[in-house]
Tab-separated table of C-alpha atoms in Angstrom:
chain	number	residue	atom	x	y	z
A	98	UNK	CA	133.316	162.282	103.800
A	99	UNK	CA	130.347	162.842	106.119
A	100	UNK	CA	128.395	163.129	103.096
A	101	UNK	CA	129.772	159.616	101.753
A	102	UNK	CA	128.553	158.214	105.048
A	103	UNK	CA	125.069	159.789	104.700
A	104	UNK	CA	124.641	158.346	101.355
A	105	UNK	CA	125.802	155.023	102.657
A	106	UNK	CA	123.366	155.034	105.095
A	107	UNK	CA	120.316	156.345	103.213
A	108	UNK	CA	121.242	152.902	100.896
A	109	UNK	CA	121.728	150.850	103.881
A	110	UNK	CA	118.768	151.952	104.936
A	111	UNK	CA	116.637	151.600	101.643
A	112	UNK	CA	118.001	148.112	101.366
A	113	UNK	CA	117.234	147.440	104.954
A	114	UNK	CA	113.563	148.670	103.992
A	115	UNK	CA	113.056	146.570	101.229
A	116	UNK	CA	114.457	143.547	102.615
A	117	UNK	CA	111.625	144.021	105.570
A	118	UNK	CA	108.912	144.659	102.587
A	119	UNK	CA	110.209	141.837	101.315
A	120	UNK	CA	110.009	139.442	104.192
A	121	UNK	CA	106.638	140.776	104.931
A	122	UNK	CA	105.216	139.876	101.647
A	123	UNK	CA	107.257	136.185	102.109
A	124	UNK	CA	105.700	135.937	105.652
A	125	UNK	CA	102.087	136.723	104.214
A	126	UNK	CA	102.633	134.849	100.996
A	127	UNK	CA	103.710	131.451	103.251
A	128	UNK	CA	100.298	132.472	105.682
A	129	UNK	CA	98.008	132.451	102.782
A	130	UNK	CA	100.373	129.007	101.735
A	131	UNK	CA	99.297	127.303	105.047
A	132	UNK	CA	95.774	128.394	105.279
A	133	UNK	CA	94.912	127.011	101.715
A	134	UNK	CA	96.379	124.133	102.595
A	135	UNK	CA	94.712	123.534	106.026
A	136	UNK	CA	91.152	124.483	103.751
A	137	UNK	CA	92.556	121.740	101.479
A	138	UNK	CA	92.937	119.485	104.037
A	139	UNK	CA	89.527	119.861	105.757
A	140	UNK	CA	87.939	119.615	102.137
A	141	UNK	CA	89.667	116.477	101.562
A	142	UNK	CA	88.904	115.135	104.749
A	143	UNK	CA	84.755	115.803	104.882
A	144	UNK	CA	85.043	114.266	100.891
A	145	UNK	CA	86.846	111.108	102.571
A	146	UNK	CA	83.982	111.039	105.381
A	147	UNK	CA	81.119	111.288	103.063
A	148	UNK	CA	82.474	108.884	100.690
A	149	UNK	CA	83.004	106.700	103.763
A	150	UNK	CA	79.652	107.095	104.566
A	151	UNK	CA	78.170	106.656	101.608
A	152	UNK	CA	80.469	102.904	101.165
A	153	UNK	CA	78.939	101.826	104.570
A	154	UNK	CA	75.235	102.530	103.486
A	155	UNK	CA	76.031	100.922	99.785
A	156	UNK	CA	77.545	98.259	101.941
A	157	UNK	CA	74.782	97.582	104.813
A	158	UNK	CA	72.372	97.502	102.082
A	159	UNK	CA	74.488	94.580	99.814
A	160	UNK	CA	74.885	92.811	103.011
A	161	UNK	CA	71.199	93.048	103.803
A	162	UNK	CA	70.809	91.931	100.218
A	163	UNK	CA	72.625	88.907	100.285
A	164	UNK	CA	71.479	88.448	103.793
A	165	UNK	CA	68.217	88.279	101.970
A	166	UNK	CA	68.838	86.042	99.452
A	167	UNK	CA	70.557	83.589	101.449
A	168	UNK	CA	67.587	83.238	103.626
A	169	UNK	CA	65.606	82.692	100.665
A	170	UNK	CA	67.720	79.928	99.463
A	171	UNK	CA	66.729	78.397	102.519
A	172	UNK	CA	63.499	78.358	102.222
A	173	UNK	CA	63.865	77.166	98.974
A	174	UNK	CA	66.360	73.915	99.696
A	175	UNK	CA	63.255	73.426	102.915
A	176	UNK	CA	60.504	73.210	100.125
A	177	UNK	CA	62.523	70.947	97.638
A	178	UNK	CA	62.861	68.709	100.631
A	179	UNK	CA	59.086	68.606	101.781
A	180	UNK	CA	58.562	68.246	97.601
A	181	UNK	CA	61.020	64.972	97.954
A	182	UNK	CA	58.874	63.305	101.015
A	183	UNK	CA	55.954	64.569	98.614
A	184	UNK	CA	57.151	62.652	95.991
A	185	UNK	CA	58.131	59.671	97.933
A	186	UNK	CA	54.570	59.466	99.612
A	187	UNK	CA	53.046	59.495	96.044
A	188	UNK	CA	54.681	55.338	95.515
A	189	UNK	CA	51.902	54.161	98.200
A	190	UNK	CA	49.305	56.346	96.682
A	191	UNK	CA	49.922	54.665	93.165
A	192	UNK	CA	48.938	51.448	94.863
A	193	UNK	CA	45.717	53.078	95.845
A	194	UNK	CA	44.757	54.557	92.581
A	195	UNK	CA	45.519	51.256	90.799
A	196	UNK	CA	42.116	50.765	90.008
A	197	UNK	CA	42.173	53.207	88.260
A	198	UNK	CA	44.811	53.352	85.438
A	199	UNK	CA	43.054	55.807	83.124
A	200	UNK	CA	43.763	57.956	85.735
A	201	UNK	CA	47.229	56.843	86.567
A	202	UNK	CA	48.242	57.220	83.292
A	203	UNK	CA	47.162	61.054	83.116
A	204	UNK	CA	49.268	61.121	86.246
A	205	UNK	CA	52.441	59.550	85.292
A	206	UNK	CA	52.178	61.539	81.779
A	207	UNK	CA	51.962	64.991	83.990
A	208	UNK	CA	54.309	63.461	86.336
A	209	UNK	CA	56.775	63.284	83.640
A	210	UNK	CA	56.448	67.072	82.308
A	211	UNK	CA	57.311	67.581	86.025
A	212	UNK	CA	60.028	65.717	86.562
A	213	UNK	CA	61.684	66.888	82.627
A	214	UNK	CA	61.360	69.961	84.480
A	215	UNK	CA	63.014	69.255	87.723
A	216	UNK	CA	66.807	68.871	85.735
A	217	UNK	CA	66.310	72.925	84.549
A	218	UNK	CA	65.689	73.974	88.364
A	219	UNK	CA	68.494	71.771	89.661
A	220	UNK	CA	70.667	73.773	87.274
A	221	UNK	CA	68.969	77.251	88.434
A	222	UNK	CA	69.800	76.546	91.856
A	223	UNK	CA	73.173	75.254	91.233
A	224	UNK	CA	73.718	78.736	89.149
A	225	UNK	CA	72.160	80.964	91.814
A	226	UNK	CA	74.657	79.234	94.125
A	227	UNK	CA	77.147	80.160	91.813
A	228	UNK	CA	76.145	83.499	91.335
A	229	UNK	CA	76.278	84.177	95.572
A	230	UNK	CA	79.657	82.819	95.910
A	231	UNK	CA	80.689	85.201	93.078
A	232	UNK	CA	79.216	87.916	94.810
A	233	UNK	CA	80.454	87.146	98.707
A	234	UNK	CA	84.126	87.605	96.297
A	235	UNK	CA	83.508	90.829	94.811
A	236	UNK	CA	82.186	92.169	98.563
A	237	UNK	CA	85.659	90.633	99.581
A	238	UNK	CA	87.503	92.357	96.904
A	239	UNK	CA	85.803	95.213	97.351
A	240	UNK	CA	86.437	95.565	101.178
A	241	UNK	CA	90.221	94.465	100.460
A	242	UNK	CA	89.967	98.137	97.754
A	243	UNK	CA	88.109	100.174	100.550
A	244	UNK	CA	90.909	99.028	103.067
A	245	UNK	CA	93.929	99.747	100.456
A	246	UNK	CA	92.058	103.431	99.913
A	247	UNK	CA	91.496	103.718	103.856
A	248	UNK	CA	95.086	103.189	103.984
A	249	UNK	CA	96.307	105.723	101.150
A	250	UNK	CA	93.759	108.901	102.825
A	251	UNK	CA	95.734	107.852	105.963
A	252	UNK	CA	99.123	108.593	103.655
A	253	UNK	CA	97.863	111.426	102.100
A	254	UNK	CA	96.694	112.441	105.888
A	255	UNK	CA	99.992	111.978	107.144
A	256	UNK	CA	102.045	113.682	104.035
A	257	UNK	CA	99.604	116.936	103.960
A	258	UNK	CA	100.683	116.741	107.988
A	259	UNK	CA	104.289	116.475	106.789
A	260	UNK	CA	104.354	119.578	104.479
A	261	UNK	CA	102.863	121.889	107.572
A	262	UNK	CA	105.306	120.971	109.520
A	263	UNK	CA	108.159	122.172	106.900
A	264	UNK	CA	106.226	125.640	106.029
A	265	UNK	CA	106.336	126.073	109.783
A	266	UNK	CA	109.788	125.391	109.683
A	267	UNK	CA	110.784	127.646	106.645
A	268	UNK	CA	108.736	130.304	108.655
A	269	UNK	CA	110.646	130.052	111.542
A	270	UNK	CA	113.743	130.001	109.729
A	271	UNK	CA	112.693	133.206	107.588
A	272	UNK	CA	111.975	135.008	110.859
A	273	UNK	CA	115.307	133.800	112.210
A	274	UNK	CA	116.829	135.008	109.247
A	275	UNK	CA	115.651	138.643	109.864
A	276	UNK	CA	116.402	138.772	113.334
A	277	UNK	CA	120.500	140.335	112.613
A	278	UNK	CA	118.580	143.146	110.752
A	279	UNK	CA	117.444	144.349	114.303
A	280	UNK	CA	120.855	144.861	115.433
A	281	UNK	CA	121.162	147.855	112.883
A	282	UNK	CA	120.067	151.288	114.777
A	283	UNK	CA	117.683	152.415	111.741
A	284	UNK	CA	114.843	150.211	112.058
């Protein structure tokens, strides 16, 4: 009988041993778990803040860009307009150079290559004007896509937060779990 009891107790013990082992290697196995994911999570996070970076220096230089080319359009609409009191000073020099119609007709005929051409850069300017308000949309669409992925790293953020929180959990619960085994006088 005594011997039954021994043998009992040599298996309780063994399966008391293992089950430590066992936790152990659980315990260790979720520590490794949370570590790779907290390296995961710093990794992810200096990717988000140089990609973050790098979208506010691509997008300081297409503002200065179009910053740029707006003022330039400026100039450009100030020069057609001294061209227009230009051209509307030239009806009192006709009168002056009347004398002289050989002349005047060598003007008007250059005059008139000039003004075939002025049609062609009305059109220009009307499709550069074009072109910027198509471009001032895509740098609103494109802010509207780096707000929508500002807000999905903040879910990703948030969910990588989440599953921490439930391996700390499970290892709390595992070491709950083994506290009855302390009870038993062979540890």
């Amino acid at each position: 009988m005594a011997e039954q009891e021994n043998s009992q107790a040599e298996g309780m013990a063994q399966v008391i041993h293992e089950y430590r082992l066992a936790m152990a290697d659980f315990n260790s196995a979720m520590k490794m778990r949370e570590d790779l994911s907290i390296r995961i999570g710093r990794r992810t996070t200096h990717i988000i803040r140089f990609t973050m970076m790098a979208m506010m220096v691509l997008g300081s230089a297409m503002f200065y860009l179009i910053h740029t080319l707006t003022s330039d359009m400026l100039r450009i609409t100030q020069h057609m307009d001294e061209m227009s009191s230009y051209m509307r000073g030239m009806s009192s020099d006709f009168r002056s150079v009347a004398t002289h119609v050989d002349k005047m007709r060598l003007s008007v005929d250059k005059m008139n290559s000039f003004m075939e051409s002025m049609p062609a850069m009305n059109t220009s300017v009307a499709q550069i004007s074009a072109d910027i308000t198509q471009m001032t949309g895509d740098m609103k669409k494109m802010n509207q896509n780096m707000t929508t992925m500002s807000f999905d790293m903040m879910n990703m953020s948030v969910q990588f937060i989440a599953v921490n929180n439930k391996l700390g959990v499970m290892g709390y619960d595992v070491n709950r779990m083994s506290a009855p085994m302390k009870l038993f006088p062979f540890q």
